[in-house]
Coordinates of C-alpha atoms and ligand atoms in Angstrom, one line a residue:
M146 CA -41.2 -20.4 33.7
S147 CA -37.9 -20.4 31.7
E148 CA -37.1 -23.6 29.8
P149 CA -34.4 -25.7 31.3
I150 CA -31.1 -25.4 29.5
I151 CA -29.0 -28.3 28.3
Y152 CA -26.8 -28.5 31.4
E153 CA -29.9 -29.0 33.5
L154 CA -31.3 -31.7 31.2
G155 CA -28.5 -34.2 31.5
A156 CA -28.7 -37.5 33.2
P157 CA -26.0 -40.1 33.6
G158 CA -26.0 -42.6 30.7
R159 CA -27.9 -40.6 28.2
R160 CA -26.2 -40.5 24.8
A161 CA -26.7 -38.4 21.6
A162 CA -24.3 -40.5 19.6
H163 CA -22.9 -44.0 19.6
L164 CA -19.3 -44.6 18.8
P165 CA -18.3 -47.6 16.7
E166 CA -16.2 -50.4 18.0
L167 CA -12.5 -49.5 18.4
D168 CA -10.4 -50.4 15.4
V169 CA -7.2 -49.1 17.0
P170 CA -5.6 -50.1 20.3
Q171 CA -7.2 -48.5 23.3
A172 CA -5.1 -45.6 24.7
D173 CA -5.0 -44.6 28.3
L174 CA -6.5 -41.3 29.4
P175 CA -4.0 -38.7 30.5
P176 CA -3.0 -39.0 34.2
A177 CA -5.8 -38.0 36.6
S178 CA -3.8 -34.9 37.7
L179 CA -4.3 -33.5 34.2
L180 CA -8.0 -34.1 34.1
R181 CA -10.4 -31.3 35.2
E182 CA -13.2 -32.4 37.4
E183 CA -15.2 -29.1 37.4
I184 CA -16.2 -29.3 33.7
D185 CA -19.3 -31.3 34.6
L186 CA -20.5 -31.9 31.1
P187 CA -24.1 -32.9 30.7
E188 CA -25.0 -36.3 29.3
V189 CA -27.9 -35.8 27.0
S190 CA -30.0 -37.6 24.3
E191 CA -29.9 -36.7 20.6
V192 CA -33.3 -35.1 20.9
D193 CA -32.2 -32.9 23.8
L194 CA -29.1 -31.9 22.0
I195 CA -30.8 -31.0 18.8
R196 CA -33.5 -29.0 20.6
H197 CA -30.9 -27.1 22.6
F198 CA -29.0 -25.9 19.6
T199 CA -32.1 -25.3 17.5
R200 CA -33.6 -23.2 20.3
L201 CA -30.4 -21.2 20.6
S202 CA -30.3 -20.6 16.9
R203 CA -33.8 -19.2 17.0
M204 CA -32.7 -16.6 19.6
N205 CA -30.3 -15.1 17.1
Y206 CA -31.0 -12.1 15.1
G207 CA -29.1 -11.5 11.9
V208 CA -29.4 -10.2 8.4
D209 CA -31.0 -13.5 7.4
V210 CA -33.8 -12.9 9.9
G211 CA -34.8 -9.3 9.5
F212 CA -33.9 -5.7 8.9
Y213 CA -30.6 -4.7 10.4
P214 CA -30.1 -0.9 10.1
L215 CA -26.9 -0.7 12.1
G216 CA -25.0 2.3 10.8
S217 CA -21.3 2.4 10.3
C218 CA -20.6 -1.2 11.2
T219 CA -23.3 -2.4 8.8
M220 CA -24.3 -6.0 8.6
K221 CA -25.0 -6.2 4.9
Y222 CA -26.5 -8.7 2.5
N223 CA -24.4 -11.9 2.8
P224 CA -25.1 -13.7 -0.5
K225 CA -25.1 -17.5 -0.1
V226 CA -23.1 -17.9 -3.3
N227 CA -20.2 -16.3 -1.4
E228 CA -20.3 -19.1 1.1
E229 CA -20.4 -21.7 -1.6
A230 CA -17.4 -20.2 -3.4
A231 CA -15.5 -20.0 -0.1
R232 CA -16.3 -23.6 0.6
L233 CA -14.9 -24.9 -2.8
P234 CA -12.6 -27.8 -1.9
G235 CA -9.8 -26.3 -4.1
F236 CA -9.8 -23.3 -1.7
V237 CA -10.5 -25.0 1.5
F238 CA -7.8 -27.6 1.2
T239 CA -4.9 -25.3 0.2
H240 CA -2.2 -24.8 2.9
P241 CA -0.4 -21.6 3.4
Y242 CA 2.9 -23.4 3.3
Q243 CA 2.3 -24.7 -0.2
P244 CA 4.8 -23.6 -2.8
E245 CA 3.8 -20.7 -5.1
E246 CA 3.4 -22.8 -8.2
S247 CA 0.9 -25.1 -6.6
V248 CA -1.5 -22.2 -5.5
Q249 CA -1.7 -20.4 -8.7
G250 CA -5.5 -20.3 -8.7
N251 CA -5.6 -18.7 -5.2
L252 CA -3.0 -16.2 -6.2
Q253 CA -4.9 -15.3 -9.4
L254 CA -8.0 -14.6 -7.3
M255 CA -5.9 -12.3 -5.0
Y256 CA -4.3 -10.6 -8.0
E257 CA -7.7 -10.0 -9.6
L258 CA -9.2 -8.7 -6.4
Q259 CA -6.2 -6.3 -6.1
E260 CA -6.9 -5.1 -9.6
F261 CA -10.7 -4.7 -9.0
L262 CA -10.0 -2.6 -5.9
K263 CA -7.5 -0.5 -7.9
A264 CA -10.0 0.1 -10.6
L265 CA -12.8 1.1 -8.2
S266 CA -10.6 3.4 -6.1
G267 CA -8.1 4.8 -8.7
F268 CA -5.1 3.8 -6.5
E269 CA -1.9 2.6 -8.0
A270 CA -1.4 -0.5 -5.9
V271 CA -3.3 -2.5 -3.3
S272 CA -2.2 -4.8 -0.5
L273 CA -4.6 -7.4 0.8
Q274 CA -2.7 -8.0 4.0
P275 CA -4.6 -6.2 6.8
A276 CA -7.2 -8.2 8.7
A277 CA -9.8 -5.4 9.3
G278 CA -10.6 -1.8 8.8
A279 CA -8.8 -0.7 12.0
H280 CA -5.8 -2.8 11.0
G281 CA -5.9 -1.0 7.6
E282 CA -5.8 2.3 9.4
L283 CA -2.8 1.3 11.4
T284 CA -1.1 0.1 8.3
G285 CA -1.8 3.2 6.3
I286 CA -0.6 5.5 9.1
L287 CA 2.6 3.4 9.4
M288 CA 3.1 3.9 5.6
I289 CA 2.7 7.7 6.1
R290 CA 5.3 7.6 8.8
A291 CA 7.7 5.5 6.7
Y292 CA 7.2 8.0 3.8
H293 CA 8.2 11.0 5.9
L294 CA 11.1 9.2 7.5
S295 CA 12.4 8.1 4.1
R296 CA 12.6 11.8 3.2
G297 CA 14.5 12.6 6.4
D298 CA 11.5 14.5 7.7
K299 CA 11.4 13.5 11.4
K300 CA 9.4 16.3 12.9
R301 CA 5.9 15.4 11.6
K302 CA 4.2 13.9 14.6
I303 CA 0.6 15.0 14.2
I304 CA -2.3 13.4 12.5
L305 CA -5.5 15.5 12.2
I306 CA -8.8 13.7 12.7
P307 CA -12.3 15.3 12.6
D308 CA -14.6 15.1 15.6
S309 CA -17.0 12.9 13.7
A310 CA -14.5 10.1 13.2
H311 CA -15.0 6.5 14.2
G312 CA -13.2 5.5 17.4
T313 CA -10.7 3.3 15.6
N314 CA -9.2 6.4 13.9
P315 CA -7.6 8.0 17.0
A316 CA -6.8 4.6 18.3
S317 CA -4.8 3.4 15.3
T318 CA -3.1 6.8 14.9
T319 CA -2.0 6.8 18.6
M320 CA -0.8 3.2 18.2
A321 CA 1.4 4.2 15.3
G322 CA 3.1 6.6 17.6
F323 CA 1.4 9.9 16.4
E324 CA -0.3 12.6 18.4
M325 CA -3.8 13.0 17.2
V326 CA -5.4 16.5 17.0
E327 CA -9.1 16.8 16.7
L328 CA -10.8 19.0 14.1
K329 CA -14.2 20.5 14.5
S330 CA -17.1 19.9 12.1
D331 CA -19.0 22.9 10.7
E332 CA -22.8 23.3 10.8
R333 CA -23.2 21.3 7.6
G334 CA -21.4 18.3 9.0
N335 CA -18.2 19.0 6.9
V336 CA -14.8 19.5 8.3
D337 CA -14.5 23.1 9.5
L338 CA -12.0 24.5 7.0
D339 CA -11.0 27.4 9.2
D340 CA -10.2 24.9 12.0
L341 CA -8.2 22.8 9.5
R342 CA -6.2 25.8 8.3
A343 CA -5.5 26.8 11.9
H344 CA -4.0 23.4 12.6
L345 CA -1.8 22.9 9.5
N346 CA 1.9 23.3 10.0
E347 CA 5.2 21.6 9.4
N348 CA 4.5 19.1 12.3
V349 CA 1.5 17.6 10.6
A350 CA 2.2 14.2 9.0
G351 CA -1.3 13.9 7.6
M352 CA -5.0 13.8 8.1
M353 CA -7.4 10.9 8.4
L354 CA -10.7 11.6 6.8
T355 CA -13.8 9.3 6.4
N356 CA -15.7 10.2 3.3
P357 CA -18.7 10.0 3.3
N358 CA -18.2 10.6 7.0
T359 CA -20.0 8.9 9.9
L360 CA -22.9 11.4 9.7
G361 CA -23.4 9.8 6.2
L362 CA -22.5 13.1 4.6
F363 CA -20.1 13.6 1.7
D364 CA -17.7 16.3 2.7
E365 CA -18.4 19.0 0.2
N366 CA -14.8 20.4 0.6
V367 CA -13.0 17.1 0.3
V368 CA -10.9 18.3 -2.7
E369 CA -10.0 21.5 -0.9
I370 CA -9.1 19.6 2.3
C371 CA -6.7 17.3 0.4
H372 CA -5.2 20.2 -1.3
L373 CA -4.6 22.1 1.9
V374 CA -3.1 19.1 3.7
H375 CA -0.8 18.4 0.7
K376 CA 0.3 22.0 0.6
A377 CA 1.4 21.8 4.2
G378 CA 3.5 18.7 3.4
G379 CA 1.0 16.2 4.9
L380 CA -0.6 13.1 3.4
M381 CA -4.3 12.2 3.2
Y382 CA -5.5 8.9 4.8
G383 CA -9.0 7.9 3.7
D384 CA -11.0 5.7 6.0
G385 CA -12.9 3.8 3.3
A386 CA -15.4 2.1 5.6
N387 CA -18.2 3.9 3.8
F388 CA -17.0 3.1 0.3
N389 CA -20.3 1.3 -0.3
A390 CA -21.7 4.8 -1.1
L391 CA -19.1 5.6 -3.7
M392 CA -18.5 2.6 -5.9
G393 CA -18.5 3.6 -9.6
I394 CA -19.4 7.2 -8.6
A395 CA -16.2 8.7 -7.3
K396 CA -12.6 7.4 -6.9
P397 CA -10.9 8.4 -3.7
A398 CA -7.5 8.6 -5.4
E399 CA -8.9 11.2 -7.8
L400 CA -10.4 13.2 -4.9
G401 CA -6.8 13.5 -3.5
F402 CA -6.4 10.7 -1.0
D403 CA -2.9 9.1 -0.8
V404 CA -3.8 5.9 1.0
M405 CA -7.1 4.3 2.1
H406 CA -8.4 1.0 3.5
F407 CA -11.4 -0.9 2.2
N408 CA -13.7 -2.9 4.6
L409 CA -14.3 -6.0 2.5
H410 CA -16.6 -7.2 5.3
K411 CA -18.8 -4.1 4.8
T412 CA -18.6 -2.9 1.2
F413 CA -18.3 -6.2 -0.4
S414 CA -20.8 -8.3 1.4
T415 CA -18.7 -10.6 3.6
P416 CA -20.0 -11.2 7.1
H417 CA -18.9 -8.7 9.8
G418 CA -18.8 -8.5 13.5
G419 CA -19.7 -11.7 15.3
G420 CA -19.9 -13.2 11.8
G421 CA -16.1 -12.4 11.7
P422 CA -13.3 -12.4 10.3
G423 CA -12.8 -9.2 8.3
S424 CA -10.4 -7.9 5.8
G425 CA -9.1 -4.4 5.3
P426 CA -7.0 -4.1 2.1
V427 CA -5.1 -0.9 1.7
G428 CA -4.8 1.1 -1.6
A429 CA -2.0 3.6 -2.2
S430 CA -1.2 6.3 -4.7
H431 CA 2.1 6.6 -6.5
L432 CA 3.7 8.4 -3.5
L433 CA 3.0 5.5 -1.1
A434 CA 2.7 2.4 -3.3
D435 CA 6.3 1.3 -2.5
F436 CA 5.6 1.4 1.2
L437 CA 2.6 -1.0 1.1
P438 CA 2.8 -4.1 3.4
G439 CA 3.7 -7.2 1.5
P440 CA 3.7 -9.6 0.0
I441 CA 1.4 -8.4 -2.7
V442 CA 0.6 -10.6 -5.8
V443 CA 2.1 -9.7 -9.1
A444 CA 1.4 -11.3 -12.5
E445 CA 4.2 -12.2 -14.8
K446 CA 3.4 -12.8 -18.5
C447 CA 4.3 -16.4 -19.4
V448 CA 3.7 -19.3 -21.8
F449 CA 2.1 -22.6 -20.9
D450 CA 2.3 -26.0 -22.7
L451 CA -1.3 -26.7 -23.8
L452 CA -0.9 -30.5 -23.3
T453 CA 0.9 -30.7 -19.9
G454 CA -0.3 -27.3 -18.5
E455 CA 3.4 -26.8 -17.5
R456 CA 4.9 -23.3 -17.6
C457 CA 7.5 -23.0 -20.4
G458 CA 10.1 -20.5 -19.1
D459 CA 12.2 -20.6 -22.3
I460 CA 9.5 -19.6 -24.8
D461 CA 9.0 -16.0 -25.6
Y462 CA 5.5 -14.7 -24.7
E463 CA 5.3 -12.6 -27.9
S464 CA 6.2 -15.6 -30.1
V465 CA 2.9 -17.3 -29.3
D466 CA -0.3 -16.3 -31.0
E467 CA -3.9 -17.2 -30.4
E468 CA -3.9 -20.0 -33.1
D469 CA -0.9 -21.8 -31.6
E470 CA -1.7 -25.5 -31.1
K471 CA 1.0 -26.3 -28.6
Y472 CA 1.2 -23.2 -26.4
V473 CA -1.0 -20.7 -24.8
R474 CA -0.2 -17.3 -23.3
G475 CA -1.1 -16.7 -19.7
A476 CA 0.2 -15.3 -16.4
Y477 CA 2.3 -16.7 -13.6
Y478 CA 1.4 -15.2 -10.2
K479 CA 4.1 -14.5 -7.6
L480 CA 4.3 -12.9 -4.2
E481 CA 6.5 -9.8 -4.0
M482 CA 7.5 -7.3 -1.3
P483 CA 7.2 -3.7 -2.4
P484 CA 10.6 -2.1 -2.5
Q485 CA 10.2 0.2 0.6
S486 CA 7.6 -2.0 2.3
I487 CA 6.7 -1.4 5.9
G488 CA 6.9 -5.3 6.1
R489 CA 4.2 -7.8 6.9
V490 CA 1.2 -6.8 9.0
K491 CA -0.4 -10.3 8.9
S492 CA 0.9 -13.8 8.7
F493 CA 0.7 -15.7 5.4
Y494 CA -1.8 -14.3 2.9
G495 CA -4.2 -12.3 5.1
H496 CA -7.8 -13.5 5.5
F497 CA -8.0 -15.4 2.2
N498 CA -11.5 -16.8 2.9
V499 CA -12.9 -13.3 3.2
M500 CA -11.2 -12.3 -0.1
I501 CA -13.0 -15.2 -1.9
K502 CA -16.3 -13.8 -0.7
A503 CA -15.6 -10.2 -1.7
Y504 CA -14.2 -11.4 -5.1
T505 CA -17.4 -13.5 -5.7
Y506 CA -19.6 -10.5 -4.9
I507 CA -17.6 -8.2 -7.3
R508 CA -17.7 -10.8 -10.1
M509 CA -21.4 -11.4 -9.5
L510 CA -22.3 -7.8 -9.8
G511 CA -19.8 -6.5 -12.3
A512 CA -19.0 -2.8 -12.7
Q513 CA -22.6 -1.8 -13.5
G514 CA -23.9 -3.8 -10.6
L515 CA -21.5 -2.3 -8.1
L516 CA -22.6 1.2 -9.2
E517 CA -26.2 0.2 -8.9
S518 CA -25.5 -1.1 -5.4
S519 CA -24.1 2.2 -4.3
L520 CA -26.9 4.1 -5.9
A521 CA -29.5 1.9 -4.2
A522 CA -27.8 2.3 -0.8
V523 CA -27.9 6.1 -1.2
L524 CA -31.5 6.1 -2.5
N525 CA -32.7 3.8 0.4
A526 CA -31.0 6.0 3.0
N527 CA -32.5 9.2 1.6
Y528 CA -35.9 7.7 1.4
L529 CA -35.8 6.5 5.0
Q530 CA -34.3 9.8 6.1
S531 CA -37.2 11.7 4.5
L532 CA -39.7 9.6 6.4
L533 CA -38.0 9.7 9.7
K534 CA -37.1 13.3 9.8
E535 CA -40.8 14.1 10.2
I536 CA -40.7 12.2 13.5
Y537 CA -37.2 12.6 15.0
P538 CA -34.8 15.6 14.9
L539 CA -32.3 15.4 12.0
P540 CA -29.4 17.6 13.1
Y541 CA -27.7 17.9 9.6
D542 CA -30.7 18.3 7.3
R543 CA -29.3 17.7 3.8
P544 CA -29.3 14.8 1.4
C545 CA -27.3 11.9 2.9
M546 CA -25.2 9.2 1.3
H547 CA -25.6 5.6 2.5
E548 CA -26.6 6.4 6.1
F549 CA -27.9 9.2 8.3
V550 CA -27.9 10.2 11.9
L551 CA -31.0 11.3 13.9
E552 CA -31.4 12.5 17.4
G553 CA -33.2 9.9 19.5
K554 CA -35.3 12.6 21.2
I555 CA -39.1 12.8 21.2
E556 CA -41.0 16.0 21.7
G557 CA -43.4 15.6 24.7
A558 CA -41.3 12.7 26.1
P559 CA -38.2 14.3 27.6
E560 CA -37.3 11.3 29.7
V561 CA -37.1 8.9 26.7
R562 CA -33.6 8.3 25.4
A563 CA -32.1 6.8 22.2
L564 CA -31.5 3.6 24.1
D565 CA -35.2 3.3 25.0
I566 CA -36.2 3.7 21.3
S567 CA -33.6 1.1 20.2
K568 CA -34.8 -1.4 22.8
R569 CA -38.4 -0.9 21.8
L570 CA -37.5 -1.5 18.2
I571 CA -36.5 -5.0 19.2
D572 CA -40.1 -5.7 20.3
Y573 CA -41.2 -4.6 16.8
G574 CA -38.9 -7.2 15.3
F575 CA -36.1 -4.9 14.1
H576 CA -32.5 -4.8 15.0
P577 CA -31.7 -1.4 16.6
P578 CA -29.6 1.2 14.8
T579 CA -26.2 2.2 16.1
N580 CA -26.6 4.2 19.3
Y581 CA -24.6 7.2 20.7
F582 CA -22.2 7.5 17.7
P583 CA -21.0 9.7 16.2
L584 CA -20.3 11.5 19.4
I585 CA -21.1 15.0 18.0
V586 CA -24.8 14.2 17.8
P587 CA -26.6 14.0 21.2
E588 CA -28.6 10.8 21.6
A589 CA -27.4 9.7 18.2
L590 CA -29.3 7.0 16.2
M591 CA -27.3 6.1 13.2
I592 CA -29.3 4.3 10.5
E593 CA -28.0 2.5 7.5
P594 CA -30.6 0.7 5.5
T595 CA -28.2 -0.7 2.9
E596 CA -28.9 -1.4 -0.8
T597 CA -30.8 -4.6 -0.5
E598 CA -33.9 -3.6 1.5
S599 CA -37.2 -3.1 -0.2
K600 CA -39.4 -0.1 0.0
S601 CA -42.0 -2.0 2.1
T602 CA -39.4 -3.0 4.7
L603 CA -38.3 0.6 5.0
D604 CA -41.9 1.7 5.3
Q605 CA -42.5 -0.9 8.0
F606 CA -39.4 0.3 9.9
A607 CA -40.5 4.0 9.6
E608 CA -44.0 3.0 10.9
A609 CA -42.5 1.2 13.9
M610 CA -40.4 4.3 14.6
R611 CA -43.6 6.4 14.4
K612 CA -45.5 4.2 16.7
I613 CA -42.6 4.2 19.2
A614 CA -42.6 8.0 19.3
Q615 CA -46.4 7.9 20.0
E616 CA -45.9 5.3 22.7
A617 CA -43.2 7.5 24.3
R618 CA -45.7 10.3 24.7
E619 CA -48.5 8.1 26.0
N620 CA -46.7 5.5 28.1
P621 CA -42.9 6.2 28.4
Q622 CA -42.5 3.3 30.9
L623 CA -43.2 0.9 28.0
L624 CA -40.0 2.1 26.4
H625 CA -38.0 2.0 29.6
D626 CA -39.0 -1.6 30.1
A627 CA -38.3 -2.7 26.5
P628 CA -37.6 -5.2 25.2
V629 CA -40.3 -7.3 26.6
T630 CA -40.6 -10.0 23.8
T631 CA -37.1 -11.4 24.0
P632 CA -35.7 -14.3 26.1
V633 CA -33.6 -11.7 28.0
G634 CA -35.0 -8.3 28.9
R635 CA -33.3 -5.0 29.5
L636 CA -29.8 -5.7 30.9
D637 CA -28.1 -3.7 33.6
E638 CA -25.4 -2.6 31.2
V639 CA -23.0 -1.3 33.9
R640 CA -23.2 -4.6 35.8
A641 CA -22.8 -6.6 32.6
A642 CA -19.7 -4.7 31.8
R643 CA -18.2 -5.0 35.3
Q644 CA -19.2 -8.5 36.0
L645 CA -19.0 -10.1 32.7
I646 CA -20.3 -13.7 32.7
L647 CA -19.7 -15.4 29.4
R648 CA -20.8 -19.0 30.2
W649 CA -23.6 -20.6 32.0
Q650 CA -23.0 -21.7 35.6
P651 CA -25.4 -23.1 38.1
E652 CA -27.0 -20.3 40.2
S653 CA -24.9 -21.1 43.3
K654 CA -21.6 -20.9 41.4
E655 CA -22.6 -17.8 39.5
S656 CA -23.1 -15.8 42.6
S657 CA -19.8 -16.9 44.2
Ligands
PLP934 C1 -16.1 4.7 9.7 C2 -15.4 3.4 10.2 N1 -14.1 3.4 10.3 C3 -13.4 2.3 10.7 C4 -14.1 1.1 11.1 C5 -13.3 0.0 11.6 O1 -13.4 -1.2 10.8 P1 -13.3 -2.6 11.4 O2 -14.5 -2.8 12.3 O3 -13.2 -3.5 10.3 O4 -12.0 -2.6 12.2 C6 -15.5 1.1 11.0 C7 -16.3 -0.1 11.3 O5 -17.1 -0.6 10.5 C8 -16.2 2.3 10.5 O6 -17.5 2.3 10.4

């Protein structure tokens, strides 16, 4: 029997809290015509209320509960120190309308984050405005458009995108008014160079390439690809969602990219997905830096009075030395619009709270730590790939970067699908990998272990995958019925999509 939920537990008069005596005049309720009767809120005791929310919280699965090998949209390590930093009162209580001089600390953090991202990627400038990866893509493509138009080149209407790309790539390109043309991948999972050459002409505005791509493979021809696209007059957009494989190892600007977004909520350990909100800063080379969305934060050298902390606009920076007892050299941070900016893409400062978390992570690890993080992500993925390719087909069998893609097919169990394997993993206590993406791999299972998992966790996961393959051969129905250990079993996904019910209703109302 399922446990009653809180709406069924209520009884008139039960209370979870007691309000103090009024110390202000009593106000009337709004007129009855404005009050909704159908809300029907339960009246419950404190014990019922606490049990309800505690029970719900225990139904959640997240990175703080267990292994979460979701590829591409990875839920990574979310260090608790990030949350502490983001909750510091000095950050929490600033208001976006405050004057610039009163938010110097916040602006300094944003400036330094821009500088860190520049150093890691090799780009000339970074804007922190976009709110997510897909938003960064739209922003970068609009910059490419603005660049061509600024040169009077109006005929470039095409963006080339490989068939392994994330769905947001064609979506953002189309939204920016371009026609997207798909490129084939070759048998090693790289962009097919012949197909690229065949599609390059004076109508191509640029190409959007994810590197490492969504197969978790570093495109072995990336430098050649950038060169070919540039030679045809196009620009290279880098989807940097997988930058967690490259930090401290390769700089996208040096590979030939002109503009790229970072997923702070993926590479730099800030919560993602339902843990929301994201942040998708965009970096640009010298060709596109002037087109970045603004405002971006710039630092102006200046002198401060040591006693009052006031900025002394009339004192020359060079005239103050380290020993000075009255003044100290520093920086004043200001917001500036790049000269040919495409404008704002987000109100105020972008998602500042996410920036604090990414900044904290970068400061915590330092340059060496970030490099080690990427190396560990790649090592973990290759270790797990080597274990699992013995059990499941690996369509592109070569060393991977931070993730890899298997086929969810089991010899001797033809009726078992990737979805069945994923659902059965839940019964073994693991979050499923990404299913059915990228589209070029049939029954795709995309697995990203991330840098933080131990060898023993990876071994346990591989063991569960091995047992599932065995179960599939011996008793496939077990997999079709999975999950069987969760509060809700296998959903009818078609019905769930067509008749979406997002809140609880009594049975009689639900069916109406
Ligand atoms: C390869 C790739 N590109 C783009 C995105 C889109 O990023 P976001 O979900 O932040 O919009 C993702 C998602 O993680 C991704 O994996």
